[in-house]
XYZ file of C-alpha atoms in Angstrom:
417
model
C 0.000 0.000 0.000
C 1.181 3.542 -1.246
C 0.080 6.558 1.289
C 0.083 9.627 -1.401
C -1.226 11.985 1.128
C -2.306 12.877 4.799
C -4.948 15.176 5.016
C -6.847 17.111 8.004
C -9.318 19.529 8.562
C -7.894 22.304 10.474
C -6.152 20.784 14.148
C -9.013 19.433 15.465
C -10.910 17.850 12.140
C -10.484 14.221 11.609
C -7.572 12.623 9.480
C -7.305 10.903 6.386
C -5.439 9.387 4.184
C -5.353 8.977 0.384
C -3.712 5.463 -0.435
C -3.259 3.023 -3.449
C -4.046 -0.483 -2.078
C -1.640 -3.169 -2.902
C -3.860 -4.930 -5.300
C -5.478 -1.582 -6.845
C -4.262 1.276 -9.484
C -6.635 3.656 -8.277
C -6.420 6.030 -5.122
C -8.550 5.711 -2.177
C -10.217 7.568 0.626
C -9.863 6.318 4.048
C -10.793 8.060 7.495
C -8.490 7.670 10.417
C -10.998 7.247 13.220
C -8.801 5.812 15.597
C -10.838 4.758 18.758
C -13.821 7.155 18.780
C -15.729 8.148 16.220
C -15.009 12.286 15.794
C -17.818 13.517 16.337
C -18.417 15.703 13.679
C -18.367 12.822 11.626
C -21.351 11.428 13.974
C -23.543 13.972 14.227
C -24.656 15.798 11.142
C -26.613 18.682 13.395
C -23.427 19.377 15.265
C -21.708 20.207 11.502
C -24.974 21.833 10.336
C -24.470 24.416 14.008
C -20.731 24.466 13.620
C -20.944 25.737 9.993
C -23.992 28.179 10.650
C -22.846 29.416 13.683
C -19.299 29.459 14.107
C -16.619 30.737 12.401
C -15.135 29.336 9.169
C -11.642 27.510 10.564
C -13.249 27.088 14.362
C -11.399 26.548 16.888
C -8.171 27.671 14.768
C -9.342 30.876 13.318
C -9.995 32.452 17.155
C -8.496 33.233 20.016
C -8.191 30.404 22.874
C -10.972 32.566 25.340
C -13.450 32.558 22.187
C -15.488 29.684 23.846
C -15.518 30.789 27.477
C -16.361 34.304 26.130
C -19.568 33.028 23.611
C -20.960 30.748 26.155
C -21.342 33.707 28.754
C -22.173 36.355 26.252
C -24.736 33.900 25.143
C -26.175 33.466 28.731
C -26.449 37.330 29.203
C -28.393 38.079 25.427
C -30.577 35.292 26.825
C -31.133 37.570 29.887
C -31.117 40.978 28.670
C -33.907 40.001 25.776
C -36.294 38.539 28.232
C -35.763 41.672 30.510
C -36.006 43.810 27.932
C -39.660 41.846 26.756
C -40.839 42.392 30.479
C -39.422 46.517 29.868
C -41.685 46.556 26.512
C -44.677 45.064 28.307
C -44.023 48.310 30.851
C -43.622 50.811 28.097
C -46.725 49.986 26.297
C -48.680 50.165 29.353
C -47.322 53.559 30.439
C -47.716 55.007 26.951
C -51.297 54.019 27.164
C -51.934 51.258 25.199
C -55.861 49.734 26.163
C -56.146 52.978 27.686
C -59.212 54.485 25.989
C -58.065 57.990 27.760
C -54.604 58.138 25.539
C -55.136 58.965 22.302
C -52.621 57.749 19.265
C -51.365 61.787 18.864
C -49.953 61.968 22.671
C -48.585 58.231 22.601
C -46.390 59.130 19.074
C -45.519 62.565 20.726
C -44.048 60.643 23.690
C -42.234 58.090 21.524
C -40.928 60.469 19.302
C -39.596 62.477 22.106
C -38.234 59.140 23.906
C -36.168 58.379 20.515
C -35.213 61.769 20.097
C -33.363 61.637 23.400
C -31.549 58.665 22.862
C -30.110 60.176 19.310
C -28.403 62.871 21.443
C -27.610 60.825 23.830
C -25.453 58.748 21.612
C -23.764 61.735 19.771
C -22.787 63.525 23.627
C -21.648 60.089 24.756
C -19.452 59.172 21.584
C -17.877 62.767 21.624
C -17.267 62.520 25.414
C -15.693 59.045 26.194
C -15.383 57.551 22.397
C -11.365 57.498 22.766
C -12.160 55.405 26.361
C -13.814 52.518 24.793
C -11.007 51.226 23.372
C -8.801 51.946 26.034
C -10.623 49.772 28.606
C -13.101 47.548 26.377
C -13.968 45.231 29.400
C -15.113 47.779 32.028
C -17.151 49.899 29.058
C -18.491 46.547 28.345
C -19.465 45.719 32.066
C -20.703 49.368 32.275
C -22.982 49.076 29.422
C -24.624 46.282 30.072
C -25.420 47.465 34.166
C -26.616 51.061 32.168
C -29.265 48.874 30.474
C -30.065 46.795 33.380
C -30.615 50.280 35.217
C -32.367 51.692 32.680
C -34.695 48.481 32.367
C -35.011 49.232 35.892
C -36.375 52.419 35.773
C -39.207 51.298 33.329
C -40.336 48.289 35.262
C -40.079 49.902 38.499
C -40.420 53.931 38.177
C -43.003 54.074 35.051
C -46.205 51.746 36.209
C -45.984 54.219 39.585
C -46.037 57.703 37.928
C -47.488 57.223 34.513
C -48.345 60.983 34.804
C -44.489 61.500 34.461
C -44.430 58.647 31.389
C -42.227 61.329 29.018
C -39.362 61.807 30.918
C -39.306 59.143 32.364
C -39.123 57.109 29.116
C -36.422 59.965 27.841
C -34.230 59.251 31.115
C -34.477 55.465 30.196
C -33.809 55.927 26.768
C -30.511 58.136 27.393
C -29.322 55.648 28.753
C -29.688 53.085 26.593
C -28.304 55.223 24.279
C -24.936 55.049 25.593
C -25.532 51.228 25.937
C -25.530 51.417 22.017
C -22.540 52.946 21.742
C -20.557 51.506 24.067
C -21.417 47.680 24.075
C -20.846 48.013 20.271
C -18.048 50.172 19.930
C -16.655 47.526 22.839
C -18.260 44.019 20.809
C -16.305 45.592 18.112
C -13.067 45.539 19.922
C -13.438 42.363 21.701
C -14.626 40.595 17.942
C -11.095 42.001 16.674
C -9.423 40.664 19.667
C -11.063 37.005 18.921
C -10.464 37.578 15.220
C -6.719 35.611 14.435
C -6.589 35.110 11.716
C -7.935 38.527 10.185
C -11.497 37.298 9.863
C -13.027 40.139 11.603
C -16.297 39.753 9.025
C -16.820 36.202 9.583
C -16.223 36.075 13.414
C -18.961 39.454 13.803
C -21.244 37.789 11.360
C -21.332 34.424 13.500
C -21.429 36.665 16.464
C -24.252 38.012 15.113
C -26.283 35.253 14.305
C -25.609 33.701 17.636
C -27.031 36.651 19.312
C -30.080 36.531 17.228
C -31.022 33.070 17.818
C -31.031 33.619 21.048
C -32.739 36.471 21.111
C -35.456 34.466 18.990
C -35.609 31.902 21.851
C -35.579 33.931 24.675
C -38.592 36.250 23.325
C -40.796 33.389 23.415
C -39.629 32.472 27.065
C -40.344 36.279 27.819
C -43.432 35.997 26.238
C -44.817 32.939 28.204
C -43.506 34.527 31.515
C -45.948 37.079 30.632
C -48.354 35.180 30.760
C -47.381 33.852 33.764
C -47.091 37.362 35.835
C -50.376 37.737 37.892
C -49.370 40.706 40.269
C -46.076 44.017 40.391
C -44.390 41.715 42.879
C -44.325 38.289 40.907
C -42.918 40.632 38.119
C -40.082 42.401 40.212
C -39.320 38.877 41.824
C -38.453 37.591 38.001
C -37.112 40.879 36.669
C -34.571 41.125 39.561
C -33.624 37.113 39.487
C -33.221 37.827 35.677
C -31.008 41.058 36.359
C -28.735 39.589 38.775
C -28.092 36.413 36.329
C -27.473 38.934 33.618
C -24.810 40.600 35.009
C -23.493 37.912 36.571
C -22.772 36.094 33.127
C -21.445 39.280 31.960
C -18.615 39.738 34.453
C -17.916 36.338 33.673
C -18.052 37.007 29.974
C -15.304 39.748 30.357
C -13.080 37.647 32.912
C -12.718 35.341 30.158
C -10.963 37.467 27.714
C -7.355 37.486 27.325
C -6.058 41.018 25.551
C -2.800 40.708 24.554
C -2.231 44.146 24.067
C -1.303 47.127 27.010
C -3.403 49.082 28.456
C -2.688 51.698 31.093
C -3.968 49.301 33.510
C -2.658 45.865 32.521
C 1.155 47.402 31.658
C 1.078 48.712 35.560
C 0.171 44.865 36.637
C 2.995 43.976 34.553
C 5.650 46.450 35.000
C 5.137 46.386 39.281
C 5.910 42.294 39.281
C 8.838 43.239 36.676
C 10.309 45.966 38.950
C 10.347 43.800 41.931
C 10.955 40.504 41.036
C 12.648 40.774 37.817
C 9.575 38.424 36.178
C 7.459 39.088 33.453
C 3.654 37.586 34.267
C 1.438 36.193 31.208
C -0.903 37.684 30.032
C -3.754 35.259 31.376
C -2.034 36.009 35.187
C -2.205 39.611 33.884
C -6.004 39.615 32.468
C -7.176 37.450 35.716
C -5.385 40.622 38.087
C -7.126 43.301 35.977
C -10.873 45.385 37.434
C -13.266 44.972 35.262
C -15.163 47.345 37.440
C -14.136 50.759 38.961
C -10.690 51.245 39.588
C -7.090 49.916 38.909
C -5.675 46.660 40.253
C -2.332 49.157 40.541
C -2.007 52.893 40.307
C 0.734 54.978 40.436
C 1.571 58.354 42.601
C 1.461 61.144 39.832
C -1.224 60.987 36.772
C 1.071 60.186 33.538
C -0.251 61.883 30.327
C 1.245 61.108 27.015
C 1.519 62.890 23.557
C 1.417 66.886 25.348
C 1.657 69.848 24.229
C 4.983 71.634 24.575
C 2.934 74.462 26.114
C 2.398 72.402 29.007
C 6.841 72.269 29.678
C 7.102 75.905 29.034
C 4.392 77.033 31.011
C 5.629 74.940 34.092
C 9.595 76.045 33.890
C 9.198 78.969 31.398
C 13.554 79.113 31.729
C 15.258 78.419 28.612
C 18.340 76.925 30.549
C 15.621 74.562 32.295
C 14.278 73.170 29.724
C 17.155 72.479 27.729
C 18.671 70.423 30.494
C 15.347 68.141 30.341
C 15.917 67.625 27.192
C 19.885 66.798 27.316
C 19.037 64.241 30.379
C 17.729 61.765 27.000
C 19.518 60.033 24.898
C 19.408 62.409 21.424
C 18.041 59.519 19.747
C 14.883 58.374 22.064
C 11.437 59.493 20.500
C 10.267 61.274 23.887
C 10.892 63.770 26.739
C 9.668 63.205 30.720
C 8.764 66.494 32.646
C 6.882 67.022 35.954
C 4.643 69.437 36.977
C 2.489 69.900 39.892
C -0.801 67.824 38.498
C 1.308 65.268 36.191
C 4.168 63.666 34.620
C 4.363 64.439 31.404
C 5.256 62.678 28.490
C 6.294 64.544 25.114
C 6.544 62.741 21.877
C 8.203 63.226 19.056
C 6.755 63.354 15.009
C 9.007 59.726 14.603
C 7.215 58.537 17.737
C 6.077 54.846 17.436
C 3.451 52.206 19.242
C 6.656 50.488 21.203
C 8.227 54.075 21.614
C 5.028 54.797 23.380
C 5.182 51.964 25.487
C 9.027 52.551 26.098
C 8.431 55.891 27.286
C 5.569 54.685 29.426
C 8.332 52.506 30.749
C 10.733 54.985 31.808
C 7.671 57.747 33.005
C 6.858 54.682 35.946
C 10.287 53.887 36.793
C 10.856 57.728 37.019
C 8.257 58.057 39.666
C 9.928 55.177 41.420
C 13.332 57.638 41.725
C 13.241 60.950 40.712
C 16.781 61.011 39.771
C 16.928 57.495 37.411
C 16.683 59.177 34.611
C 19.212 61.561 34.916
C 21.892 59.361 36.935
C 20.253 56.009 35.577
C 19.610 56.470 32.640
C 21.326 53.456 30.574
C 20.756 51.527 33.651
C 16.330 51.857 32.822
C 17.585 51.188 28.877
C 18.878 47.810 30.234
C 15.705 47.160 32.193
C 13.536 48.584 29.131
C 15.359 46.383 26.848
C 14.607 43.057 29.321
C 11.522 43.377 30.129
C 10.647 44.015 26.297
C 12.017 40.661 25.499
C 10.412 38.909 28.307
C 7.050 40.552 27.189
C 7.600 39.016 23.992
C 8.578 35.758 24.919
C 5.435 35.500 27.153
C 3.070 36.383 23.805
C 2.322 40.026 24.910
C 1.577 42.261 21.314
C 4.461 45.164 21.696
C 3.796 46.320 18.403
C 0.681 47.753 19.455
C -0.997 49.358 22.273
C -4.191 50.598 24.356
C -2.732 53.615 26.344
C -4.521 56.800 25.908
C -2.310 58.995 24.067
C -2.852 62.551 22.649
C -1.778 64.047 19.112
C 1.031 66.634 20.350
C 3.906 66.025 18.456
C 6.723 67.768 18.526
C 10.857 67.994 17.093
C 13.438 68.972 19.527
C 16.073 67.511 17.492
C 16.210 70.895 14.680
């Protein structure tokens, strides 16, 4: 027998091999099933679901949290649709519907005004804290989702007890599910990319999508029957706070189960304090289980450090020619960035050459300066050893140093002419 070629489907597909049998001129197909039947192979609805649902390339063409993540996101849509059938039941009733008092005019006014809230709503909040979204993706996402649950809240809760007060208290609701719609997409976006590996940012939001949609499909029809099923306010409240607390639940979860491989301002502090004592560079799944999701930062340091500033900002604080200049001659003439403190922050100034690592390298030296104000002067090579170390550790240990989350402004600036 002649083996002409071994072939597999992806890592996790089942093998085969394409032979010419000893007494045969023609090639043949034959399975390697080994001692259990894969189990694609078995069941035809599990390749029908896998092929509709997930990704093309699954489990190869996504990240190694994609799983964890779906299975919670999938628990919370479940949640949020059946709170948000219970929130429509409220709505209708406080707009008037079987109410032969209301008349269609004053219902449409109230809607339109309810809408037209949430419109501004989602230009203010885009323009206010768009840059932020990216920046920390898991806490917007955690946010978002405890917005709607609040403003779900409000409707169920607030609205049956002062229907008088229906308007704004529909346009309160609706502002905030306004910046639900900006940030838990702008964040799904960012977390899709993240599980994206192989580029296939269109399939893996597609899938995403239809995921979502099925089981928003299903869990209508369980909101519906527990409708039906709701004989009094505190039988409702009972279900619509079980369902709340379940819903956020499975999204903190969801979030703990992603693994960015990028820095942030808050995951590069997690990193660099471990570095700078023990000389060891964590993982990024010790680094993502350390990280808030919530308020706060698992570790902050003593000054606020703001990147990409004006120049204004040095020669405002030290005005002195002589002063400045001997900031700028404590840096190496080739580095990409200058360190100055004031009185409300350390500032970082970048130059026009300035790139992603040099952002994260001057990030570096900014935190070690605020471990010893005289490093960089007196220490200076001594921090580009460190730099230079912990840059190859970060790299060995799959961190992305080619790219980076830190909130940076667009100052730019040559001090090199």
């Amino acid at each position: 027998m002649k083996i002409h070629f071994r072939e597999q489907y992806g890592t996790k597909g089942e093998e085969i091999l394409y032979v010419t049998p000893a007494d045969q001129s023609n090639i043949v197909r034959v399975p390697l099933r080994g001692d259990k039947l894969v189990i694609q192979e078995k069941f035809l609805l599990f390749r029908v679901l896998q092929s509709v649902f997930l990704p093309k390339g699954y489990p190869d063409s996504v990240s190694e949290d994609y799983v964890a993540y779906q299975i919670w996101d999938t628990l919370q849509a479940f949640c949020s649709t059946i709170c948000g059938t219970l929130c429509t039941h409220a709505i209708l009733k406080g707009l008037g519907v079987g109410n032969d008092n209301i008349n269609a005019y004053s219902a449409t006014v109230t809607w339109i005004l309810k809408e037209g809230s949430g419109h501004v709503g989602r230009i203010i909040f885009a323009w206010w804290q768009g840059s932020q979204l990216d920046v920390d993706s898991k806490k917007w996402r955690l946010r978002a989702d405890f917005l709607n649950d609040l403003a779900m809240g409000i409707e169920i809760y607030v609205l049956p007890k002062y229907p008088h007060f229906s308007t704004q208290i529909l346009c309160c609701s609706t502002l905030l599910k306004a910046i639900v719609g900006v940030a838990g997409g702008a964040t799904r976006a960012a977390l899709t990319q993240h599980h994206a590996v192989r580029g296939n940012l269109a399939d893996v939001a597609s899938k995403d999508s239809s995921q979502e949609t099925c089981v928003n499909l299903v869990a209508s029809f369980v909101g519906l029957y527990l409708l039906t099923l709701i004989k009094s306010q505190a039988m409702l409240y009972t279900i619509f706070y079980i369902v709340v607390t379940l819903h956020l639940y499975a999204n903190l979860k969801a979030v703990r189960a992603v693994c960015l491989r990028t820095f942030n301002e808050s995951r590069y502090l997690i990193a660099l304090e471990e570095f700078f004592r023990s000389g060891r560079m964590l993982t990024p799944d010790q680094v993502n289980k350390m990280e808030r999701v919530t308020v706060g930062q698992t570790v902050s340091v003593s000054l606020n450090i703001r990147l990409g500033l004006s120049v204004k900002h040095l020669i405002d604080e030290y005005k002195s020619s002589s002063v400045i200049e001997n900031i700028v001659s404590s840096f190496d003439p080739h580095e990409r960035f200058i360190i100055a403190e004031s009185k409300k922050h350390l500032g970082v100034y970048l130059h026009f050459d300035t790139r992603a690592q040099d952002v994260l390298k001057a990030y570096f030296f900014a935190v070690s300066y605020l471990q010893d104000r005289n490093q960089i002067k007196e220490k200076y090579w001594d921090i580009q050893g460190k730099w230079q170390e912990f840059l190859n550790l970060a790299q060995k240990e799959g961190w992305l140093v080619n790219h980076h989350l830190l909130l940076v402004d667009e100052y730019r600036l040559d001090w090199k002419v």
